[in-house]
Amino acid sequence: MADFIVPSTDAGCRLQGPIHSKRHVRVICIGAGASGLLLAYKLQRYFSNFSLTVYEKNPEVSGTWWENRYPGCACDVPSHNYTWSFEPKLDWSAVYASSREIFQYFNDFARKYALHKYVKVQRQVIGAYWNHQKGGYNVTIKDLQSSQEISDHCDVLINASGVLNNWRWPAIPDLDKYKGTLLHTANWDDNVNLAGRHVGLIGNGSSGIQVLPTIQPKVDKVTTFIREPTWVSPVQGLEQHVFSDQERFEFATKPGVLLEYRRNVERSLNGLFGIFLKGTTTNNETEAYMKSQMQEKLHNPYLEEHLIPSWHVGCRRLTPGVGYLEALGKENVEVVYGEITRITERGCVCDNGNEYPVDILICATGFDTSFKPRFPIVAPNGKNLQDVWKEEAQSYLGVAAAEFPNYLIFLGPNCPIGNGPVLSAIECQADYMLKLIDRFQTHNISQFSPKKEAIADFIAHKDQFMQNTVWNDPCRSWYKGRPDGPVTALWPGSTLHYIEAMMEVRMDDWEVKYNGNRFAWLGNGRSQTELDPTADWAFYIREKDDDEPLSRGRKLQIINRSGTMSRNVGTNFIGKSDAEEDQSIGPRI
Ligand SMILES: Cc1cc2nc3c(=O)[nH]c(=O)nc-3n(C[C@H](O)[C@H](O)[C@H](O)COP(=O)(O)OP(=O)(O)OC[C@H]3O[C@@H](n4cnc5c(N)ncnc54)[C@H](O)[C@@H]3O)c2cc1C
Ligand SMILES: NC(=O)c1ccc[n+]([C@@H]2O[C@H](COP(=O)([O-])OP(=O)(O)OC[C@H]3O[C@@H](n4cnc5c(N)ncnc54)[C@H](OP(=O)(O)O)[C@@H]3O)[C@@H](O)[C@H]2O)c1
């Protein structure tokens, strides 16, 4: 069917066409990681009369998985569940695939669906300013090859620049005085050879936990600097395992085998949420189990005292520490517990007064996760999001900010990024954004932004919910700005909870401005159906009522295939199914 296209944003033009005529929409997306690529895929698949440019600062797509190439970097959830829900990969090499293989998955995804054509690489967005004449944003981009600045304009600006993309050096005095080789895990130099060298490793977050056991057998010595205990979990769901040719052949050729495998893993991951709720049986039993595991593997009173936390399991991100605890006890590994007070030409000076010289210093010190944009984003009222989110980033359901119209964010503040695979959250955010873009295109909308009061209510609810979660414990974690601070990175609920919350756009929470008459979209009185000679003009005449259910509950039962499972119960690391109580009640708020 030929689309009736609204030639300009002028409301009057809509009168010439049928109901819901599509205006042209220009979208700019910042970043071509998983989020930006998915947006491009869905926009291309479902929309017409749009133009999209994805500006990407790196020379390649795939974001996290192009940048993080440190030794040991891998998926921390089974790889078959780190794919788009609709795009399985039949031949993952192992249960926990390497960063390189994940990079390949996203690059292949982009190639298969011809998404590279939307992406302009080595172009860094350095500012976005509301355009008072045309609406939308004037976007300034720096061409990283020529250093020239380029200007562009969009109706809708989508920030997919990644919550774990702004890597940072540790704030340790005199870091620049170090004369050895200084590396950051997220900015790895593949030319550095660690073999036979004395390596310093700062940090025991997820990156540090993966680096240590990978480099320990190759280097002469590792001195690892740790300043906070952390829970190190066994693998979540499945043991590491290299898939045999036979297994991969079966995944590729036997109908339903891979789908059932993926669904089983996902069910199990979705059943783990009880771990994050304080005082639940799941949390208590998991903690007791992990403590005994850590004691067994560390087998050293000093390390046990300094590495096993007093705060609850899950307060910091749980990383499956394959071989980490064992590595800490190896002869060529020295554990230095405490604060590094300064860096010298030779290495680190710690609060015990000792200097620890090293040939190579690896900073596994994480990212700036403040959610404050790295460049100015200026709203119609002149406010800059960098200032508005300086103290605390407060989003609307993780996807938008008050007073910043036509601006949407992937994995913004308070998304389910701490429990289970993140890709399912990215998928439901993309769907949510595209529902808004669809409305923008087919109604007479010029601006849409979440209401301030809706965000205030969401934040109040979130803060209350968080009190009963382990994330609220006094650990130092990137999920919050300070140990006692509000939890800014996580969603107040499970991933399944987020998916259900995002299924429909609550327009009651959105401030909408129109181009003139809000009903101009009614057009010339003709329906889209009449415009389509191949459509059935009597589509609603039937023999029986086969409508979609009208209530949310009945609709959901169809979507979630209610009645098809014998009985779902949550699981924990012990493999015990006791989460029924935790799942049904949750924290009382
Ligand atoms: C080391 C590491 C391991 C991880 N492991 C897992 C895991 O096992 N499971 C899991 O679920 N999640 C994991 N994550 C989280 C992971 O970041 C997400 O799963 C997902 O890849 C995020 O995709 P994204 O596109 O939102 O962000 P990113 O992958 O960070 O992509 C953002 C992109 O935006 C670009 N960009 C940023 N600023 C600009 C700018 N100003 N102009 C132009 N381009 C810009 C960046 O270059 C980048 O390509 C991991 C994260 C890290 C850092
Ligand atoms: N697939 C995976 O397994 C995987 C791998 C890597 C990353 N990730 C994702 O990326 C997130 C970030 O992980 P990350 O390990 O890169 O960062 P992180 O979890 O923030 O850990 C940073 C580490 O550096 C230490 N550190 C920071 N500044 C320091 C200083 N001045 N002195 C001494 N130590 C300092 C921190 O110590 P303190 O804790 O004491 O502050 C912490 O141990 C993870 O939570 C996860 O979501 C996933």
PDB file of C-alpha atoms in Angstrom, residues 6-14 23-24 134 155 444 515:
ATOM      1  CA  VAL A   6       2.507  14.491   5.006  1.00  0.00           C
ATOM      2  CA  PRO A   7       4.831  16.803   3.084  1.00  0.00           C
ATOM      3  CA  SER A   8       5.680  19.059   6.013  1.00  0.00           C
ATOM      4  CA  THR A   9       5.067  19.366   9.703  1.00  0.00           C
ATOM      5  CA  ASP A  10       2.288  21.874   9.023  1.00  0.00           C
ATOM      6  CA  ALA A  11      -0.976  20.673  10.540  1.00  0.00           C
ATOM      7  CA  GLY A  12      -2.937  22.008   7.592  1.00  0.00           C
ATOM      8  CA  CYS A  13      -1.277  19.539   5.237  1.00  0.00           C
ATOM      9  CA  ARG A  14      -2.792  16.661   7.151  1.00  0.00           C
ATOM     10  CA  ARG A  23       4.924  12.846   8.593  1.00  0.00           C
ATOM     11  CA  HIS A  24       8.593  12.478   7.826  1.00  0.00           C
ATOM     12  CA  LYS A 134      11.976  23.857  13.651  1.00  0.00           C
ATOM     13  CA  ASP A 155      13.123  15.613  15.198  1.00  0.00           C
ATOM     14  CA  ASN A 444       0.068  16.102  15.057  1.00  0.00           C
ATOM     15  CA  ASN A 515       1.513  21.441  15.633  1.00  0.00           C
TER      16      ASN A 515
END
